[in-house]
Amino acid sequence: QVQLVESGGGLVQPGGSTRLSCAASGFTFSTYAMSWYRQAPGKERELVATITSPGGSTNYADSMKGRFTISRDNAKNTVYLQMNSLKPEDTAVYYCHAEAIKMGRLLNYWGQGTQVTVSS
């Protein structure tokens, strides 16, 4: 079955860095666009970054540009989110998302999320 398993969250100090990973299984990873979303308490889920496949083009929310980097390793079926210069407002649950159009149908999957807390 389809699984997206995030890891790498935790407590980070302001100005610090961390890297999230999302290991995918159960679908043809290399044919899906992969994204990271986040949801802070009391707020709606928002898009953080997307990376396409096979081209590997990336797109970021304005507030993350220059601080976050999304990448993928199709050989390992894994997508990453490198987060630098973290701020308290980056505190949220971060979710991995996979999306593709197959035979005219939109298919998309979510991970269970990983908590990132930015605090001193």
A tleap script that builds the chain and sets N, CA, C and O, in Angstrom:
source leaprc.protein.ff14SB
mol = sequence {
  NGLN VAL GLN LEU VAL GLU SER GLY GLY GLY
  LEU VAL GLN PRO GLY GLY SER THR ARG LEU
  SER CYS ALA ALA SER GLY PHE THR PHE SER
  THR TYR ALA MET SER TRP TYR ARG GLN ALA
  PRO GLY LYS GLU ARG GLU LEU VAL ALA THR
  ILE THR SER PRO GLY GLY SER THR ASN TYR
  ALA ASP SER MET LYS GLY ARG PHE THR ILE
  SER ARG ASP ASN ALA LYS ASN THR VAL TYR
  LEU GLN MET ASN SER LEU LYS PRO GLU ASP
  THR ALA VAL TYR TYR CYS HIE ALA GLU ALA
  ILE LYS MET GLY ARG LEU LEU ASN TYR TRP
  GLY GLN GLY THR GLN VAL THR VAL SER CSER
}
set mol.1.N position { 0.835 -1.181 0.000 }
set mol.1.CA position { 0.000 0.000 0.000 }
set mol.1.C position { 0.878 1.241 0.000 }
set mol.1.O position { 2.072 1.173 0.290 }
set mol.2.N position { 0.273 2.369 -0.327 }
set mol.2.CA position { 1.015 3.612 -0.403 }
set mol.2.C position { 1.398 4.084 1.006 }
set mol.2.O position { 0.576 4.105 1.922 }
set mol.3.N position { 2.656 4.454 1.142 }
set mol.3.CA position { 3.115 5.022 2.408 }
set mol.3.C position { 4.051 6.189 2.144 }
set mol.3.O position { 4.915 6.131 1.269 }
set mol.4.N position { 3.863 7.245 2.913 }
set mol.4.CA position { 4.785 8.374 2.958 }
set mol.4.C position { 5.133 8.552 4.426 }
set mol.4.O position { 4.265 8.855 5.244 }
set mol.5.N position { 6.396 8.365 4.755 }
set mol.5.CA position { 6.817 8.391 6.152 }
set mol.5.C position { 7.841 9.506 6.343 }
set mol.5.O position { 8.968 9.431 5.854 }
set mol.6.N position { 7.416 10.542 7.068 }
set mol.6.CA position { 8.302 11.673 7.333 }
set mol.6.C position { 9.170 11.403 8.560 }
set mol.6.O position { 8.784 10.664 9.466 }
set mol.7.N position { 10.330 12.010 8.565 }
set mol.7.CA position { 11.219 11.937 9.718 }
set mol.7.C position { 12.087 13.182 9.745 }
set mol.7.O position { 12.176 13.911 8.758 }
set mol.8.N position { 12.722 13.416 10.876 }
set mol.8.CA position { 13.662 14.525 10.984 }
set mol.8.C position { 13.153 15.727 11.739 }
set mol.8.O position { 13.893 16.694 11.919 }
set mol.9.N position { 11.915 15.701 12.185 }
set mol.9.CA position { 11.399 16.833 12.949 }
set mol.9.C position { 11.956 16.828 14.363 }
set mol.9.O position { 12.712 15.939 14.754 }
set mol.10.N position { 11.567 17.828 15.105 }
set mol.10.CA position { 12.017 17.923 16.487 }
set mol.10.C position { 12.140 19.357 16.936 }
set mol.10.O position { 11.570 20.261 16.325 }
set mol.11.N position { 12.883 19.567 18.003 }
set mol.11.CA position { 13.083 20.896 18.563 }
set mol.11.C position { 14.360 21.508 17.990 }
set mol.11.O position { 15.427 20.897 18.041 }
set mol.12.N position { 14.242 22.703 17.452 }
set mol.12.CA position { 15.375 23.404 16.845 }
set mol.12.C position { 15.423 24.819 17.413 }
set mol.12.O position { 14.384 25.443 17.630 }
set mol.13.N position { 16.610 25.313 17.649 }
set mol.13.CA position { 16.736 26.687 18.144 }
set mol.13.C position { 16.557 27.683 17.012 }
set mol.13.O position { 16.875 27.379 15.862 }
set mol.14.N position { 16.052 28.870 17.323 }
set mol.14.CA position { 15.950 29.915 16.293 }
set mol.14.C position { 17.307 30.155 15.627 }
set mol.14.O position { 18.345 30.233 16.283 }
set mol.15.N position { 17.253 30.266 14.303 }
set mol.15.CA position { 18.483 30.420 13.533 }
set mol.15.C position { 19.139 29.113 13.164 }
set mol.15.O position { 20.100 29.093 12.395 }
set mol.16.N position { 18.638 28.032 13.696 }
set mol.16.CA position { 19.206 26.721 13.432 }
set mol.16.C position { 18.693 26.095 12.144 }
set mol.16.O position { 17.926 26.696 11.392 }
set mol.17.N position { 19.145 24.869 11.919 }
set mol.17.CA position { 18.790 24.143 10.699 }
set mol.17.C position { 18.363 22.724 11.035 }
set mol.17.O position { 18.725 22.172 12.075 }
set mol.18.N position { 17.595 22.157 10.141 }
set mol.18.CA position { 17.250 20.753 10.235 }
set mol.18.C position { 16.850 20.268 8.854 }
set mol.18.O position { 16.517 21.068 7.980 }
set mol.19.N position { 16.881 18.962 8.660 }
set mol.19.CA position { 16.473 18.385 7.380 }
set mol.19.C position { 15.400 17.345 7.614 }
set mol.19.O position { 15.561 16.423 8.413 }
set mol.20.N position { 14.302 17.513 6.900 }
set mol.20.CA position { 13.228 16.535 6.925 }
set mol.20.C position { 13.398 15.563 5.766 }
set mol.20.O position { 13.878 15.927 4.693 }
set mol.21.N position { 12.998 14.330 6.001 }
set mol.21.CA position { 13.007 13.308 4.961 }
set mol.21.C position { 11.619 12.695 4.855 }
set mol.21.O position { 10.876 12.634 5.835 }
set mol.22.N position { 11.288 12.251 3.676 }
set mol.22.CA position { 10.015 11.563 3.444 }
set mol.22.C position { 10.313 10.360 2.567 }
set mol.22.O position { 10.674 10.498 1.398 }
set mol.23.N position { 10.159 9.185 3.145 }
set mol.23.CA position { 10.392 7.944 2.407 }
set mol.23.C position { 9.076 7.434 1.849 }
set mol.23.O position { 8.103 7.257 2.582 }
set mol.24.N position { 9.055 7.201 0.553 }
set mol.24.CA position { 7.838 6.800 -0.137 }
set mol.24.C position { 7.898 5.336 -0.552 }
set mol.24.O position { 8.965 4.801 -0.851 }
set mol.25.N position { 6.733 4.703 -0.563 }
set mol.25.CA position { 6.633 3.331 -1.051 }
set mol.25.C position { 5.219 3.086 -1.534 }
set mol.25.O position { 4.286 3.794 -1.157 }
set mol.26.N position { 5.073 2.073 -2.371 }
set mol.26.CA position { 3.752 1.682 -2.825 }
set mol.26.C position { 3.264 2.360 -4.083 }
set mol.26.O position { 2.144 2.113 -4.529 }
set mol.27.N position { 4.096 3.219 -4.665 }
set mol.27.CA position { 3.741 3.859 -5.936 }
set mol.27.C position { 5.039 4.219 -6.660 }
set mol.27.O position { 6.125 4.152 -6.084 }
set mol.28.N position { 4.909 4.599 -7.923 }
set mol.28.CA position { 6.089 4.904 -8.738 }
set mol.28.C position { 6.555 6.320 -8.431 }
set mol.28.O position { 6.153 7.285 -9.081 }
set mol.29.N position { 7.401 6.413 -7.436 }
set mol.29.CA position { 7.823 7.700 -6.874 }
set mol.29.C position { 8.317 8.660 -7.944 }
set mol.29.O position { 7.988 9.846 -7.922 }
set mol.30.N position { 9.106 8.149 -8.878 }
set mol.30.CA position { 9.770 9.037 -9.840 }
set mol.30.C position { 8.798 9.742 -10.776 }
set mol.30.O position { 9.186 10.693 -11.455 }
set mol.31.N position { 7.559 9.304 -10.828 }
set mol.31.CA position { 6.579 9.906 -11.730 }
set mol.31.C position { 5.647 10.886 -11.021 }
set mol.31.O position { 4.725 11.424 -11.634 }
set mol.32.N position { 5.886 11.114 -9.742 }
set mol.32.CA position { 5.033 12.004 -8.962 }
set mol.32.C position { 5.748 13.291 -8.603 }
set mol.32.O position { 6.936 13.286 -8.282 }
set mol.33.N position { 5.011 14.399 -8.661 }
set mol.33.CA position { 5.501 15.630 -8.073 }
set mol.33.C position { 5.395 15.491 -6.553 }
set mol.33.O position { 4.411 14.967 -6.032 }
set mol.34.N position { 6.412 15.962 -5.865 }
set mol.34.CA position { 6.445 15.839 -4.412 }
set mol.34.C position { 6.459 17.231 -3.783 }
set mol.34.O position { 7.101 18.156 -4.283 }
set mol.35.N position { 5.750 17.346 -2.701 }
set mol.35.CA position { 5.651 18.639 -2.020 }
set mol.35.C position { 5.765 18.468 -0.517 }
set mol.35.O position { 5.538 17.390 0.031 }
set mol.36.N position { 6.119 19.557 0.123 }
set mol.36.CA position { 6.018 19.673 1.576 }
set mol.36.C position { 4.988 20.748 1.876 }
set mol.36.O position { 5.004 21.828 1.286 }
set mol.37.N position { 4.101 20.439 2.793 }
set mol.37.CA position { 3.139 21.382 3.336 }
set mol.37.C position { 3.408 21.501 4.831 }
set mol.37.O position { 4.115 20.682 5.418 }
set mol.38.N position { 2.832 22.534 5.431 }
set mol.38.CA position { 2.915 22.638 6.885 }
set mol.38.C position { 1.620 23.220 7.432 }
set mol.38.O position { 0.885 23.923 6.739 }
set mol.39.N position { 1.367 22.904 8.694 }
set mol.39.CA position { 0.183 23.427 9.359 }
set mol.39.C position { 0.547 23.794 10.778 }
set mol.39.O position { 0.939 22.944 11.577 }
set mol.40.N position { 0.411 25.073 11.081 }
set mol.40.CA position { 0.656 25.569 12.424 }
set mol.40.C position { -0.648 25.523 13.212 }
set mol.40.O position { -1.725 25.515 12.618 }
set mol.41.N position { -0.568 25.492 14.533 }
set mol.41.CA position { -1.782 25.448 15.348 }
set mol.41.C position { -2.718 26.606 15.023 }
set mol.41.O position { -2.307 27.766 14.991 }
set mol.42.N position { -3.978 26.271 14.783 }
set mol.42.CA position { -4.978 27.292 14.510 }
set mol.42.C position { -4.924 27.888 13.120 }
set mol.42.O position { -5.664 28.823 12.812 }
set mol.43.N position { -4.049 27.352 12.274 }
set mol.43.CA position { -3.921 27.889 10.927 }
set mol.43.C position { -4.207 26.816 9.891 }
set mol.43.O position { -4.202 25.622 10.188 }
set mol.44.N position { -4.457 27.270 8.665 }
set mol.44.CA position { -4.705 26.325 7.588 }
set mol.44.C position { -3.378 25.719 7.094 }
set mol.44.O position { -2.308 26.307 7.251 }
set mol.45.N position { -3.485 24.557 6.510 }
set mol.45.CA position { -2.308 23.926 5.912 }
set mol.45.C position { -1.855 24.773 4.717 }
set mol.45.O position { -2.677 25.222 3.918 }
set mol.46.N position { -0.540 24.985 4.605 }
set mol.46.CA position { -0.025 25.797 3.519 }
set mol.46.C position { 1.106 25.064 2.798 }
set mol.46.O position { 1.823 24.250 3.380 }
set mol.47.N position { 1.237 25.384 1.517 }
set mol.47.CA position { 2.294 24.797 0.707 }
set mol.47.C position { 3.631 25.417 1.075 }
set mol.47.O position { 3.753 26.637 1.186 }
set mol.48.N position { 4.634 24.564 1.265 }
set mol.48.CA position { 5.986 25.035 1.553 }
set mol.48.C position { 6.832 25.028 0.284 }
set mol.48.O position { 7.431 26.039 -0.084 }
set mol.49.N position { 6.871 23.872 -0.378 }
set mol.49.CA position { 7.710 23.739 -1.564 }
set mol.49.C position { 7.273 22.524 -2.361 }
set mol.49.O position { 6.707 21.573 -1.822 }
set mol.50.N position { 7.552 22.578 -3.671 }
set mol.50.CA position { 7.228 21.492 -4.585 }
set mol.50.C position { 8.427 21.211 -5.476 }
set mol.50.O position { 9.164 22.120 -5.856 }
set mol.51.N position { 8.608 19.934 -5.803 }
set mol.51.CA position { 9.614 19.541 -6.781 }
set mol.51.C position { 8.964 18.590 -7.774 }
set mol.51.O position { 8.321 17.614 -7.389 }
set mol.52.N position { 9.140 18.888 -9.056 }
set mol.52.CA position { 8.490 18.094 -10.083 }
set mol.52.C position { 9.337 16.882 -10.452 }
set mol.52.O position { 10.468 16.725 -9.994 }
set mol.53.N position { 8.774 16.055 -11.269 }
set mol.53.CA position { 9.508 14.913 -11.796 }
set mol.53.C position { 8.993 14.626 -13.191 }
set mol.53.O position { 7.781 14.617 -13.406 }
set mol.54.N position { 9.886 14.389 -14.149 }
set mol.54.CA position { 11.302 14.112 -13.938 }
set mol.54.C position { 12.202 15.346 -13.971 }
set mol.54.O position { 13.402 15.237 -13.721 }
set mol.55.N position { 11.649 16.499 -14.269 }
set mol.55.CA position { 12.523 17.660 -14.465 }
set mol.55.C position { 13.200 18.176 -13.212 }
set mol.55.O position { 14.282 18.758 -13.287 }
set mol.56.N position { 12.576 17.970 -12.059 }
set mol.56.CA position { 13.178 18.449 -10.829 }
set mol.56.C position { 13.060 19.940 -10.633 }
set mol.56.O position { 13.825 20.526 -9.866 }
set mol.57.N position { 12.113 20.570 -11.315 }
set mol.57.CA position { 11.892 21.996 -11.089 }
set mol.57.C position { 11.313 22.198 -9.698 }
set mol.57.O position { 10.548 21.371 -9.203 }
set mol.58.N position { 11.692 23.315 -9.072 }
set mol.58.CA position { 11.243 23.572 -7.714 }
set mol.58.C position { 10.455 24.865 -7.631 }
set mol.58.O position { 10.612 25.770 -8.450 }
set mol.59.N position { 9.610 24.925 -6.628 }
set mol.59.CA position { 8.804 26.111 -6.379 }
set mol.59.C position { 8.631 26.253 -4.879 }
set mol.59.O position { 8.424 25.262 -4.178 }
set mol.60.N position { 8.717 27.492 -4.379 }
set mol.60.CA position { 8.654 27.736 -2.943 }
set mol.60.C position { 7.642 28.813 -2.615 }
set mol.60.O position { 7.397 29.723 -3.407 }
set mol.61.N position { 7.058 28.695 -1.436 }
set mol.61.CA position { 6.277 29.805 -0.904 }
set mol.61.C position { 7.228 30.963 -0.629 }
set mol.61.O position { 8.392 30.756 -0.286 }
set mol.62.N position { 6.726 32.171 -0.781 }
set mol.62.CA position { 7.592 33.347 -0.678 }
set mol.62.C position { 8.349 33.401 0.650 }
set mol.62.O position { 9.523 33.771 0.677 }
set mol.63.N position { 7.701 33.044 1.726 }
set mol.63.CA position { 8.339 33.172 3.042 }
set mol.63.C position { 9.451 32.147 3.267 }
set mol.63.O position { 10.217 32.268 4.223 }
set mol.64.N position { 9.543 31.144 2.400 }
set mol.64.CA position { 10.554 30.100 2.540 }
set mol.64.C position { 11.710 30.256 1.552 }
set mol.64.O position { 12.750 29.615 1.700 }
set mol.65.N position { 11.524 31.104 0.552 }
set mol.65.CA position { 12.562 31.259 -0.469 }
set mol.65.C position { 13.869 31.715 0.161 }
set mol.65.O position { 13.896 32.637 0.977 }
set mol.66.N position { 14.941 31.062 -0.227 }
set mol.66.CA position { 16.252 31.412 0.292 }
set mol.66.C position { 16.598 30.747 1.609 }
set mol.66.O position { 17.759 30.758 2.018 }
set mol.67.N position { 15.618 30.171 2.280 }
set mol.67.CA position { 15.876 29.496 3.557 }
set mol.67.C position { 15.693 27.986 3.468 }
set mol.67.O position { 16.417 27.220 4.105 }
set mol.68.N position { 14.707 27.568 2.660 }
set mol.68.CA position { 14.385 26.150 2.545 }
set mol.68.C position { 14.795 25.640 1.169 }
set mol.68.O position { 14.752 26.379 0.185 }
set mol.69.N position { 15.192 24.375 1.108 }
set mol.69.CA position { 15.532 23.735 -0.154 }
set mol.69.C position { 14.898 22.360 -0.221 }
set mol.69.O position { 15.117 21.523 0.654 }
set mol.70.N position { 14.111 22.129 -1.262 }
set mol.70.CA position { 13.509 20.822 -1.484 }
set mol.70.C position { 14.352 20.077 -2.511 }
set mol.70.O position { 14.833 20.664 -3.480 }
set mol.71.N position { 14.526 18.775 -2.287 }
set mol.71.CA position { 15.272 17.942 -3.227 }
set mol.71.C position { 14.695 16.535 -3.181 }
set mol.71.O position { 13.928 16.189 -2.283 }
set mol.72.N position { 15.076 15.740 -4.158 }
set mol.72.CA position { 14.577 14.372 -4.210 }
set mol.72.C position { 15.673 13.446 -4.690 }
set mol.72.O position { 16.573 13.846 -5.429 }
set mol.73.N position { 15.578 12.197 -4.254 }
set mol.73.CA position { 16.470 11.135 -4.715 }
set mol.73.C position { 15.565 10.016 -5.204 }
set mol.73.O position { 15.044 9.231 -4.411 }
set mol.74.N position { 15.386 9.951 -6.501 }
set mol.74.CA position { 14.473 8.954 -7.061 }
set mol.74.C position { 14.978 7.524 -6.857 }
set mol.74.O position { 14.185 6.584 -6.817 }
set mol.75.N position { 16.276 7.364 -6.730 }
set mol.75.CA position { 16.827 6.022 -6.486 }
set mol.75.C position { 16.471 5.532 -5.083 }
set mol.75.O position { 16.381 4.328 -4.842 }
set mol.76.N position { 16.270 6.470 -4.163 }
set mol.76.CA position { 15.936 6.110 -2.778 }
set mol.76.C position { 14.465 6.349 -2.459 }
set mol.76.O position { 14.028 6.127 -1.330 }
set mol.77.N position { 13.700 6.802 -3.451 }
set mol.77.CA position { 12.272 7.090 -3.236 }
set mol.77.C position { 12.075 8.024 -2.040 }
set mol.77.O position { 11.214 7.802 -1.189 }
set mol.78.N position { 12.882 9.052 -2.003 }
set mol.78.CA position { 12.871 9.951 -0.856 }
set mol.78.C position { 12.916 11.405 -1.309 }
set mol.78.O position { 13.619 11.761 -2.254 }
set mol.79.N position { 12.156 12.223 -0.619 }
set mol.79.CA position { 12.195 13.666 -0.830 }
set mol.79.C position { 12.655 14.307 0.478 }
set mol.79.O position { 12.352 13.826 1.570 }
set mol.80.N position { 13.390 15.397 0.335 }
set mol.80.CA position { 13.973 16.069 1.489 }
set mol.80.C position { 13.540 17.526 1.553 }
set mol.80.O position { 13.164 18.125 0.546 }
set mol.81.N position { 13.600 18.076 2.746 }
set mol.81.CA position { 13.413 19.509 2.920 }
set mol.81.C position { 14.488 19.997 3.880 }
set mol.81.O position { 14.442 19.726 5.080 }
set mol.82.N position { 15.450 20.717 3.330 }
set mol.82.CA position { 16.485 21.336 4.145 }
set mol.82.C position { 15.986 22.695 4.599 }
set mol.82.O position { 15.640 23.540 3.773 }
set mol.83.N position { 15.949 22.909 5.895 }
set mol.83.CA position { 15.421 24.153 6.444 }
set mol.83.C position { 16.530 24.863 7.222 }
set mol.83.O position { 17.073 24.318 8.183 }
set mol.84.N position { 16.852 26.060 6.802 }
set mol.84.CA position { 17.888 26.865 7.442 }
set mol.84.C position { 17.293 28.159 7.992 }
set mol.84.O position { 16.179 28.547 7.640 }
set mol.85.N position { 18.048 28.810 8.851 }
set mol.85.CA position { 17.630 30.100 9.422 }
set mol.85.C position { 16.205 30.019 9.969 }
set mol.85.O position { 15.365 30.875 9.690 }
set mol.86.N position { 15.962 28.997 10.734 }
set mol.86.CA position { 14.601 28.750 11.219 }
set mol.86.C position { 14.153 29.824 12.198 }
set mol.86.O position { 14.935 30.359 12.984 }
set mol.87.N position { 12.864 30.113 12.114 }
set mol.87.CA position { 12.229 31.129 12.951 }
set mol.87.C position { 11.127 30.478 13.774 }
set mol.87.O position { 10.602 29.432 13.393 }
set mol.88.N position { 10.774 31.086 14.896 }
set mol.88.CA position { 9.671 30.509 15.686 }
set mol.88.C position { 8.385 30.323 14.875 }
set mol.88.O position { 7.621 29.391 15.122 }
set mol.89.N position { 8.156 31.200 13.921 }
set mol.89.CA position { 6.937 31.078 13.105 }
set mol.89.C position { 6.990 29.916 12.121 }
set mol.89.O position { 5.998 29.635 11.449 }
set mol.90.N position { 8.128 29.239 12.024 }
set mol.90.CA position { 8.207 28.017 11.219 }
set mol.90.C position { 7.713 26.797 11.988 }
set mol.90.O position { 7.625 25.702 11.432 }
set mol.91.N position { 7.394 26.983 13.251 }
set mol.91.CA position { 6.864 25.889 14.054 }
set mol.91.C position { 5.554 25.393 13.466 }
set mol.91.O position { 4.619 26.170 13.274 }
set mol.92.N position { 5.486 24.104 13.181 }
set mol.92.CA position { 4.315 23.524 12.531 }
set mol.92.C position { 4.511 22.022 12.399 }
set mol.92.O position { 5.598 21.495 12.636 }
set mol.93.N position { 3.447 21.354 12.021 }
set mol.93.CA position { 3.553 19.972 11.569 }
set mol.93.C position { 3.805 20.024 10.064 }
set mol.93.O position { 3.064 20.666 9.319 }
set mol.94.N position { 4.848 19.347 9.635 }
set mol.94.CA position { 5.233 19.336 8.228 }
set mol.94.C position { 4.796 18.008 7.597 }
set mol.94.O position { 5.069 16.925 8.115 }
set mol.95.N position { 4.113 18.136 6.468 }
set mol.95.CA position { 3.551 16.973 5.784 }
set mol.95.C position { 4.179 16.796 4.403 }
set mol.95.O position { 4.442 17.762 3.687 }
set mol.96.N position { 4.406 15.557 4.062 }
set mol.96.CA position { 4.874 15.172 2.733 }
set mol.96.C position { 3.645 14.863 1.870 }
set mol.96.O position { 2.670 14.290 2.356 }
set mol.97.N position { 3.696 15.241 0.604 }
set mol.97.CA position { 2.568 15.056 -0.301 }
set mol.97.C position { 3.060 14.612 -1.668 }
set mol.97.O position { 4.047 15.139 -2.181 }
set mol.98.N position { 2.375 13.650 -2.253 }
set mol.98.CA position { 2.695 13.168 -3.597 }
set mol.98.C position { 1.491 13.367 -4.496 }
set mol.98.O position { 0.355 13.148 -4.075 }
set mol.99.N position { 1.732 13.784 -5.736 }
set mol.99.CA position { 0.621 14.061 -6.648 }
set mol.99.C position { 1.015 13.730 -8.075 }
set mol.99.O position { 2.135 14.005 -8.505 }
set mol.100.N position { 0.074 13.131 -8.807 }
set mol.100.CA position { 0.287 12.863 -10.225 }
set mol.100.C position { -1.067 12.676 -10.892 }
set mol.100.O position { -2.062 12.365 -10.238 }
set mol.101.N position { -1.087 12.870 -12.192 }
set mol.101.CA position { -2.269 12.591 -12.993 }
set mol.101.C position { -1.999 11.330 -13.782 }
set mol.101.O position { -1.079 11.263 -14.597 }
set mol.102.N position { -2.825 10.332 -13.519 }
set mol.102.CA position { -2.652 9.037 -14.171 }
set mol.102.C position { -3.949 8.690 -14.888 }
set mol.102.O position { -5.003 8.562 -14.265 }
set mol.103.N position { -3.857 8.542 -16.190 }
set mol.103.CA position { -5.027 8.174 -16.999 }
set mol.103.C position { -6.197 9.124 -16.695 }
set mol.103.O position { -7.337 8.687 -16.543 }
set mol.104.N position { -5.903 10.405 -16.611 }
set mol.104.CA position { -6.932 11.406 -16.408 }
set mol.104.C position { -7.403 11.572 -14.979 }
set mol.104.O position { -8.269 12.404 -14.708 }
set mol.105.N position { -6.854 10.800 -14.062 }
set mol.105.CA position { -7.252 10.888 -12.663 }
set mol.105.C position { -6.155 11.547 -11.839 }
set mol.105.O position { -4.971 11.253 -12.006 }
set mol.106.N position { -6.571 12.447 -10.941 }
set mol.106.CA position { -5.625 13.059 -10.019 }
set mol.106.C position { -5.447 12.126 -8.830 }
set mol.106.O position { -6.400 11.818 -8.114 }
set mol.107.N position { -4.223 11.688 -8.635 }
set mol.107.CA position { -3.897 10.840 -7.499 }
set mol.107.C position { -3.020 11.643 -6.539 }
set mol.107.O position { -2.064 12.293 -6.964 }
set mol.108.N position { -3.339 11.599 -5.272 }
set mol.108.CA position { -2.479 12.279 -4.316 }
set mol.108.C position { -2.513 11.572 -2.981 }
set mol.108.O position { -3.526 11.002 -2.576 }
set mol.109.N position { -1.361 11.627 -2.299 }
set mol.109.CA position { -1.174 10.926 -1.040 }
set mol.109.C position { -0.503 11.846 -0.036 }
set mol.109.O position { 0.272 12.732 -0.398 }
set mol.110.N position { -0.819 11.615 1.245 }
set mol.110.CA position { -0.257 12.410 2.334 }
set mol.110.C position { 0.478 11.520 3.326 }
set mol.110.O position { 0.105 10.370 3.556 }
set mol.111.N position { 1.521 12.075 3.900 }
set mol.111.CA position { 2.161 11.442 5.034 }
set mol.111.C position { 1.446 11.814 6.314 }
set mol.111.O position { 0.480 12.577 6.302 }
set mol.112.N position { 1.929 11.269 7.423 }
set mol.112.CA position { 1.266 11.495 8.710 }
set mol.112.C position { 1.748 12.771 9.385 }
set mol.112.O position { 1.139 13.230 10.351 }
set mol.113.N position { 2.822 13.338 8.892 }
set mol.113.CA position { 3.330 14.595 9.421 }
set mol.113.C position { 4.420 14.404 10.452 }
set mol.113.O position { 4.478 13.387 11.144 }
set mol.114.N position { 5.289 15.408 10.543 }
set mol.114.CA position { 6.321 15.409 11.566 }
set mol.114.C position { 6.387 16.807 12.179 }
set mol.114.O position { 6.362 17.806 11.460 }
set mol.115.N position { 6.469 16.873 13.488 }
set mol.115.CA position { 6.444 18.148 14.196 }
set mol.115.C position { 7.821 18.804 14.176 }
set mol.115.O position { 8.833 18.173 14.482 }
set mol.116.N position { 7.836 20.079 13.809 }
set mol.116.CA position { 9.039 20.899 13.925 }
set mol.116.C position { 8.713 22.056 14.864 }
set mol.116.O position { 7.787 22.827 14.613 }
set mol.117.N position { 9.463 22.170 15.923 }
set mol.117.CA position { 9.270 23.245 16.885 }
set mol.117.C position { 10.535 24.087 16.945 }
set mol.117.O position { 11.619 23.579 17.232 }
set mol.118.N position { 10.385 25.375 16.672 }
set mol.118.CA position { 11.524 26.294 16.695 }
set mol.118.C position { 11.392 27.160 17.947 }
set mol.118.O position { 10.518 28.021 18.036 }
set mol.119.N position { 12.265 26.915 18.894 }
set mol.119.CA position { 12.166 27.604 20.178 }
set mol.119.C position { 13.494 27.524 20.901 }
set mol.119.O position { 14.255 26.571 20.737 }
set mol.120.N position { 13.756 28.538 21.701 }
set mol.120.CA position { 14.970 28.524 22.524 }
set mol.120.C position { 14.656 27.981 23.916 }
set mol.120.O position { 15.548 27.890 24.759 }
savepdb mol mol.pdb
quit
